[in-house]
Structures are given as C-alpha cells and as structure tokens.
GROMACS .gro file of C-alpha atoms in nm:
model
  295
    1MET     CA    1   7.123  -9.118  -3.798
    2ARG     CA    2   6.804  -9.304  -3.981
    3ARG     CA    3   6.763  -9.540  -3.737
    4LYS     CA    4   6.823  -9.320  -3.433
    5ALA     CA    5   6.544  -9.121  -3.600
    6ALA     CA    6   6.330  -9.410  -3.661
    7VAL     CA    7   6.311  -9.525  -3.300
    8THR     CA    8   6.242  -9.200  -3.158
    9SER     CA    9   5.928  -9.142  -3.422
   10LEU     CA   10   5.879  -9.505  -3.253
   11LEU     CA   11   5.878  -9.439  -2.925
   12ILE     CA   12   5.663  -9.083  -2.984
   13PHE     CA   13   5.418  -9.256  -3.102
   14ALA     CA   14   5.377  -9.527  -2.867
   15LEU     CA   15   5.363  -9.276  -2.576
   16SER     CA   16   5.079  -9.125  -2.758
   17ILE     CA   17   4.911  -9.405  -2.817
   18ILE     CA   18   4.990  -9.528  -2.457
   19SER     CA   19   4.812  -9.159  -2.353
   20THR     CA   20   4.461  -9.212  -2.577
   21THR     CA   21   4.459  -9.542  -2.437
   22PHE     CA   22   4.479  -9.418  -2.117
   23VAL     CA   23   4.242  -9.125  -2.141
   24LEU     CA   24   3.997  -9.353  -2.280
   25LEU     CA   25   4.010  -9.521  -1.994
   26ALA     CA   26   3.963  -9.252  -1.744
   27LEU     CA   27   3.622  -9.145  -1.945
   28THR     CA   28   3.495  -9.410  -1.994
   29SER     CA   29   3.589  -9.683  -1.628
   30LYS     CA   30   3.372  -9.574  -1.332
   31ARG     CA   31   3.671  -9.664  -1.094
   32TRP     CA   32   3.691  -9.304  -0.985
   33SER     CA   33   3.663  -9.328  -0.616
   34VAL     CA   34   3.480  -9.615  -0.422
   35GLN     CA   35   3.320  -9.608  -0.089
   36LYS     CA   36   3.308  -9.961   0.121
   37TYR     CA   37   3.114 -10.134   0.354
   38TYR     CA   38   3.195 -10.374   0.649
   39LEU     CA   39   2.949 -10.526   0.882
   40ASN     CA   40   2.983 -10.437   1.200
   41LYS     CA   41   2.978 -10.784   1.443
   42GLU     CA   42   2.975 -10.828   1.779
   43GLY     CA   43   3.296 -10.763   1.976
   44ASP     CA   44   3.452 -10.545   1.798
   45LEU     CA   45   3.667 -10.266   1.907
   46GLY     CA   46   3.474  -9.982   1.682
   47PHE     CA   47   3.695  -9.708   1.439
   48GLY     CA   48   3.689  -9.967   1.178
   49ALA     CA   49   3.930 -10.215   1.417
   50GLY     CA   50   3.714 -10.500   1.238
   51TRP     CA   51   3.729 -10.459   0.929
   52ALA     CA   52   3.884 -10.644   0.765
   53ASP     CA   53   3.664 -10.747   0.400
   54PRO     CA   54   3.424 -10.511   0.264
   55ILE     CA   55   3.076 -10.670   0.280
   56CYS     CA   56   3.052 -10.477  -0.039
   57HIS     CA   57   3.157 -10.163  -0.180
   58ALA     CA   58   3.025  -9.865  -0.427
   59ASN     CA   59   3.225  -9.676  -0.721
   60LYS     CA   60   3.145  -9.335  -0.805
   61SER     CA   61   3.310  -9.111  -1.149
   62PRO     CA   62   3.164  -8.791  -1.324
   63PHE     CA   63   2.918  -9.005  -1.521
   64TYR     CA   64   2.821  -9.318  -1.296
   65ARG     CA   65   2.688  -9.351  -0.938
   66CYS     CA   66   2.504  -9.553  -0.725
   67GLU     CA   67   2.232  -9.563  -0.446
   68PRO     CA   68   2.319  -9.641  -0.066
   69PRO     CA   69   2.344 -10.014  -0.008
   70VAL     CA   70   2.085 -10.227   0.143
   71LEU     CA   71   2.163 -10.493   0.394
   72THR     CA   72   1.968 -10.807   0.407
   73ILE     CA   73   2.014 -11.033   0.707
   74LEU     CA   74   1.847 -11.360   0.694
   75ASN     CA   75   1.929 -11.658   0.946
   76ASP     CA   76   2.221 -11.504   1.085
   77VAL     CA   77   2.354 -11.442   0.692
   78ALA     CA   78   2.437 -11.080   0.582
   79SER     CA   79   2.470 -10.992   0.241
   80CYS     CA   80   2.455 -10.633   0.069
   81ASN     CA   81   2.355 -10.492  -0.258
   82VAL     CA   82   2.440 -10.198  -0.363
   83PRO     CA   83   2.158 -10.072  -0.594
   84ASN     CA   84   2.048  -9.907  -0.890
   85CYS     CA   85   2.409  -9.837  -1.013
   86GLN     CA   86   2.413  -9.696  -1.414
   87PHE     CA   87   2.581  -9.440  -1.630
   88TYR     CA   88   2.445  -9.128  -1.700
   89GLN     CA   89   2.467  -8.845  -1.996
   90PRO     CA   90   2.734  -8.585  -1.938
   91TYR     CA   91   2.448  -8.331  -2.032
   92GLY     CA   92   2.071  -8.312  -1.963
   93ARG     CA   93   1.870  -8.168  -1.679
   94ASN     CA   94   1.778  -8.474  -1.478
   95LYS     CA   95   1.986  -8.712  -1.661
   96THR     CA   96   2.377  -8.659  -1.519
   97SER     CA   97   2.518  -8.840  -1.222
   98CYS     CA   98   2.480  -8.569  -1.012
   99ARG     CA   99   2.173  -8.382  -0.970
  100LEU     CA  100   1.953  -8.080  -0.739
  101ALA     CA  101   1.693  -8.119  -0.551
  102ALA     CA  102   1.507  -7.884  -0.783
  103GLU     CA  103   1.569  -8.139  -1.064
  104THR     CA  104   1.462  -8.455  -0.813
  105LYS     CA  105   1.162  -8.315  -0.638
  106ASP     CA  106   1.315  -8.451  -0.323
  107ALA     CA  107   1.279  -8.267  -0.042
  108GLU     CA  108   1.396  -8.513   0.222
  109PRO     CA  109   1.701  -8.326   0.370
  110ASN     CA  110   1.908  -8.651   0.348
  111SER     CA  111   1.742  -8.760   0.032
  112VAL     CA  112   2.060  -8.980  -0.086
  113THR     CA  113   1.947  -8.903  -0.445
  114ASN     CA  114   2.000  -8.544  -0.448
  115ALA     CA  115   2.341  -8.383  -0.413
  116GLY     CA  116   2.471  -8.008  -0.340
  117GLU     CA  117   2.540  -7.719  -0.573
  118GLN     CA  118   2.875  -7.718  -0.541
  119GLU     CA  119   2.918  -8.109  -0.596
  120CYS     CA  120   2.698  -8.091  -0.892
  121GLN     CA  121   2.927  -7.821  -0.977
  122ASP     CA  122   3.219  -8.019  -0.993
  123VAL     CA  123   3.103  -8.288  -1.132
  124HIS     CA  124   2.986  -8.089  -1.420
  125TYR     CA  125   3.303  -7.946  -1.503
  126THR     CA  126   3.502  -8.291  -1.417
  127GLY     CA  127   3.318  -8.460  -1.648
  128ASN     CA  128   3.319  -8.185  -1.945
  129LEU     CA  129   3.707  -8.128  -1.870
  130GLN     CA  130   3.772  -8.512  -1.931
  131ILE     CA  131   3.568  -8.507  -2.263
  132ALA     CA  132   3.819  -8.252  -2.365
  133ALA     CA  133   4.055  -8.372  -2.279
  134SER     CA  134   4.019  -8.736  -2.442
  135VAL     CA  135   3.933  -8.576  -2.759
  136PHE     CA  136   4.246  -8.342  -2.765
  137ILE     CA  137   4.491  -8.607  -2.698
  138THR     CA  138   4.297  -8.855  -2.967
  139LEU     CA  139   4.311  -8.607  -3.186
  140GLY     CA  140   4.697  -8.576  -3.111
  141LEU     CA  141   4.783  -8.943  -3.206
  142ILE     CA  142   4.547  -8.912  -3.561
  143LEU     CA  143   4.826  -8.663  -3.637
  144LEU     CA  144   5.083  -8.833  -3.582
  145ILE     CA  145   4.956  -9.119  -3.766
  146PRO     CA  146   5.030  -8.980  -4.131
  147LEU     CA  147   5.426  -8.754  -3.964
  148THR     CA  148   5.507  -9.099  -3.861
  149LEU     CA  149   5.410  -9.336  -4.200
  150ALA     CA  150   5.630  -9.031  -4.445
  151ASN     CA  151   5.888  -9.019  -4.188
  152PHE     CA  152   5.980  -9.381  -4.229
  153LEU     CA  153   5.907  -9.344  -4.553
  154LEU     CA  154   6.124  -9.113  -4.717
  155GLY     CA  155   6.369  -9.219  -4.458
  156VAL     CA  156   6.464  -9.583  -4.648
  157GLU     CA  157   6.392  -9.412  -4.995
  158ARG     CA  158   6.669  -9.478  -5.186
  159PRO     CA  159   6.877  -9.237  -5.399
  160LYS     CA  160   6.851  -9.237  -5.737
  161HIS     CA  161   7.186  -9.038  -5.861
  162THR     CA  162   7.531  -9.051  -5.734
  163THR     CA  163   7.848  -8.887  -5.880
  164PRO     CA  164   8.075  -9.091  -6.073
  165ASN     CA  165   8.452  -9.073  -5.910
  166PRO     CA  166   8.607  -8.761  -6.024
  167ALA     CA  167   8.925  -8.951  -6.131
  168ALA     CA  168   8.746  -9.204  -6.380
  169ALA     CA  169   8.569  -8.932  -6.482
  170THR     CA  170   8.856  -8.773  -6.630
  171ILE     CA  171   9.040  -9.004  -6.738
  172SER     CA  172   8.747  -9.177  -6.952
  173THR     CA  173   8.751  -8.765  -7.101
  174GLU     CA  174   9.118  -8.772  -7.189
  175GLU     CA  175   9.045  -9.108  -7.353
  176ALA     CA  176   8.723  -8.947  -7.607
  177GLY     CA  177   8.941  -8.653  -7.615
  178THR     CA  178   8.707  -8.421  -7.407
  179GLU     CA  179   8.741  -8.180  -7.142
  180PRO     CA  180   8.613  -8.305  -6.823
  181LYS     CA  181   8.253  -8.172  -6.681
  182ALA     CA  182   8.252  -7.958  -6.429
  183ALA     CA  183   8.157  -8.097  -6.083
  184SER     CA  184   7.873  -7.893  -5.989
  185GLN     CA  185   7.730  -8.023  -6.300
  186THR     CA  186   7.600  -8.380  -6.177
  187THR     CA  187   7.324  -8.439  -6.068
  188GLY     CA  188   7.233  -8.558  -5.744
  189PRO     CA  189   7.366  -8.604  -5.386
  190LEU     CA  190   7.778  -8.600  -5.350
  191ASN     CA  191   7.883  -8.961  -5.314
  192GLY     CA  192   7.570  -9.117  -5.299
  193HIS     CA  193   7.439  -8.957  -4.958
  194ARG     CA  194   7.056  -8.920  -4.913
  195SER     CA  195   6.939  -8.535  -4.924
  196PRO     CA  196   6.834  -8.401  -4.575
  197VAL     CA  197   6.479  -8.580  -4.547
  198SER     CA  198   6.335  -8.254  -4.357
  199LYS     CA  199   6.380  -8.151  -4.752
  200LYS     CA  200   6.115  -8.383  -4.830
  201PHE     CA  201   5.842  -8.335  -4.591
  202SER     CA  202   5.591  -8.050  -4.725
  203PRO     CA  203   5.602  -7.713  -4.663
  204TRP     CA  204   5.291  -7.746  -4.434
  205THR     CA  205   5.455  -8.040  -4.181
  206PRO     CA  206   5.601  -7.756  -3.951
  207HIS     CA  207   5.260  -7.582  -3.977
  208LEU     CA  208   5.120  -7.968  -3.856
  209VAL     CA  209   5.372  -8.044  -3.572
  210PHE     CA  210   5.247  -7.685  -3.419
  211VAL     CA  211   4.883  -7.793  -3.436
  212LEU     CA  212   4.997  -8.151  -3.284
  213LEU     CA  213   5.192  -8.007  -2.981
  214ALA     CA  214   4.890  -7.745  -2.910
  215PHE     CA  215   4.664  -8.034  -2.909
  216LEU     CA  216   4.916  -8.287  -2.702
  217TYR     CA  217   4.960  -7.984  -2.420
  218LEU     CA  218   4.561  -7.891  -2.480
  219GLY     CA  219   4.507  -8.258  -2.357
  220ALA     CA  220   4.743  -8.288  -2.076
  221ILE     CA  221   4.658  -7.971  -1.926
  222LEU     CA  222   4.324  -8.041  -1.916
  223GLN     CA  223   4.369  -8.391  -1.810
  224ILE     CA  224   4.546  -8.303  -1.501
  225LEU     CA  225   4.247  -8.017  -1.419
  226ALA     CA  226   3.951  -8.282  -1.498
  227GLN     CA  227   4.209  -8.485  -1.196
  228PHE     CA  228   4.245  -8.188  -0.970
  229LEU     CA  229   3.827  -8.140  -0.992
  230GLY     CA  230   3.780  -8.506  -0.995
  231VAL     CA  231   3.934  -8.553  -0.629
  232ILE     CA  232   3.743  -8.329  -0.447
  233SER     CA  233   3.438  -8.353  -0.664
  234MET     CA  234   3.471  -8.767  -0.616
  235THR     CA  235   3.612  -8.817  -0.251
  236ILE     CA  236   3.584  -8.449  -0.051
  237ILE     CA  237   3.256  -8.364  -0.082
  238ALA     CA  238   3.169  -8.672  -0.273
  239THR     CA  239   2.791  -8.777  -0.156
  240PRO     CA  240   2.622  -9.029  -0.017
  241THR     CA  241   2.792  -8.924   0.327
  242GLN     CA  242   2.914  -9.211   0.567
  243ASP     CA  243   2.620  -9.092   0.759
  244GLN     CA  244   2.381  -9.139   0.488
  245ALA     CA  245   2.547  -9.440   0.349
  246ILE     CA  246   2.424  -9.645   0.639
  247GLN     CA  247   2.098  -9.437   0.769
  248SER     CA  248   1.881  -9.703   0.735
  249ASN     CA  249   2.142  -9.958   0.828
  250ILE     CA  250   2.302  -9.786   1.063
  251ASP     CA  251   2.316 -10.111   1.387
  252ASN     CA  252   2.500 -10.353   1.137
  253LEU     CA  253   2.732 -10.135   0.896
  254GLY     CA  254   2.948  -9.927   0.905
  255ALA     CA  255   3.107  -9.690   0.568
  256THR     CA  256   3.449  -9.557   0.481
  257PRO     CA  257   3.497  -9.239   0.331
  258TRP     CA  258   3.526  -9.188  -0.062
  259ILE     CA  259   3.860  -9.277  -0.157
  260ILE     CA  260   4.054  -9.221  -0.474
  261ASP     CA  261   4.052  -9.521  -0.696
  262LYS     CA  262   4.203  -9.679  -0.999
  263ALA     CA  263   4.112  -9.430  -1.284
  264LEU     CA  264   4.172  -9.119  -1.120
  265SER     CA  265   4.500  -9.244  -0.945
  266THR     CA  266   4.660  -9.462  -1.217
  267TYR     CA  267   4.459  -9.372  -1.554
  268ALA     CA  268   4.485  -9.005  -1.540
  269THR     CA  269   4.780  -8.960  -1.439
  270ILE     CA  270   4.939  -9.234  -1.709
  271ALA     CA  271   4.721  -9.034  -1.960
  272TRP     CA  272   4.889  -8.672  -1.867
  273THR     CA  273   5.219  -8.783  -1.809
  274SER     CA  274   5.255  -8.981  -2.161
  275ALA     CA  275   5.089  -8.668  -2.302
  276LEU     CA  276   5.386  -8.428  -2.214
  277ALA     CA  277   5.623  -8.649  -2.280
  278CYS     CA  278   5.518  -8.737  -2.626
  279ALA     CA  279   5.476  -8.339  -2.712
  280GLY     CA  280   5.847  -8.288  -2.550
  281LEU     CA  281   5.995  -8.557  -2.826
  282VAL     CA  282   5.790  -8.355  -3.098
  283GLY     CA  283   5.907  -8.060  -3.000
  284LEU     CA  284   6.268  -8.192  -2.992
  285VAL     CA  285   6.260  -8.420  -3.386
  286TYR     CA  286   6.018  -8.275  -3.561
  287ARG     CA  287   6.043  -7.897  -3.689
  288THR     CA  288   5.810  -7.642  -3.606
  289PRO     CA  289   5.719  -7.343  -3.787
  290ARG     CA  290   5.984  -7.016  -3.714
  291PHE     CA  291   5.679  -6.707  -3.664
  292THR     CA  292   5.804  -6.365  -3.731
  293LYS     CA  293   5.829  -6.206  -3.374
  294LEU     CA  294   5.620  -5.886  -3.326
  295ILE     CA  295   5.855  -5.706  -3.121
   0.00000   0.00000   0.00000
C-alpha cells in the first residue's frame, strides 16, 4: 500500500512540474500565432498555389509584436526582414504589445503600429489571464513540495514498538509466578504494523490540500480562458492583416492570415490538462477538510 502511495505521490508531483513548465513556456513564448510571407514568382497560379516555402515570418503573442516585413530585391535576389520585433510590458500606456491610435498618435487609417479597441482589449485580457494562470499553477507546485516530502518521510518511518507474542508472554509470566498482563496495556501498533500515515500529518494538512486544489483548478480554468481569448486576439482579429502586411510590396509579396502556433496550441493545452489531472489525483489521494453543511 505504501508503495502505491509513493508512486501516486510521484505521479502527482510530476504532473505539477509538467503543468508549471508549460504554463511558463506559454507565458514567455512568442509563438502564439504566426503570419508567413511568400515571394510571388512569375507564372504562379495565384491564391497561394505557388507558395511552398516562406521567405520570412512574423510571430505574435500578448507580449510580443513585430512590424510588417520589408522586402529587398537586389540583382534578382530577394531578401525579407521583419523589423522591430520585441517583447513589451504587460501594462503601461503606450508600452504594451497592442496600442491604440490615441496612444501612438498615428492618424494613418492603415497604420500597422495601431490596433483597434476590440483587439487591444482581448490582447490585454489574454495576457492578464496568462499571468494569473502561471501564478496559481506555480503556487500549486510550491504547496506540493512539502506534501510530497512528508508523504515519503512518514511513509518509510519504522515502528518503534511491537507487541510481544501473547503465548510467550503467558509462559514467561507463569514461570515468574505472576499474572499475565492484558494485551490492551501494551504500547505500539498490533503485530508490528505501522500506524496510519494520515494520523501522522498535521491537522492543518487537509486545509493545505484544499488550498492546493483551489490553486490548481483556478490555474487550469484561467489557462483555458487565456487560450480561448488568445485564439480570438492572436488570429481572428489580429493585426496587421494580410493586406496591411504587404501594402508596400503588394506585387512581390504574399501573406497568410495569422494562424495558431505552438504556444497557443501545445503549451497552453498541456498546461491546463496536466493541472486538471494533478488536481484530480490530489483529491483522490490526500484528505480534504470536512466542512459543516449549512443546509
């Protein structure tokens, strides 16, 4: 039984590490979405039929943004550069990755440095939700460390007292001319068995487990919401659009829409699925407090 508990504790701890790793990868990665740029060649059928390998690409995240590509053709050799790619702060006027025209003071209708109010609202919500998810899931890992250590240390503890054989005790007492003592007066667990490990934990442990479950479930829910809003803000309404991206190279360059990249599809999904799996196992293995029902 103790071996099963140890293996389960290790599995829970591993799931928490996986969830924390991928939620932080999603937070710091620039690969939430990608827009690919292709060189239009003579004789292409159009509609992207001749687009095999992109000449360059731009990434986008709630904290990362690039300007549209710059195409340079010299001696029939084309080169593409995506300028001014940088990480931005998650807060502050004219400092975030999504800025309004009122902040940039750019009145150009097709300005690629500006974004609409809807996009900026969704980008800011996505970034804040991702930060909150990272905080709660990381706190869950921190709370799991003492629980896992205590489970292992108390699980391997040896019993200090054992009950002697009743038959041998009767014989020895008869030889000594005294009456045998009742078995109830002996100390320690019967037959050398270990006492339940749950009785060795602090009485505050169930409350700690309850807080741990709250952190894991909140982190998973916030990560799902960040992923949902990320799909909207990073792909559906993301700027620059295809036309904005190639407006200065419309004859030689083609662009795809913004599509989902690794951080938004893989990192975020692994983060919330492993957090939910970890929380489910914690609820099955560890004791939780029994609250008095009001009704």
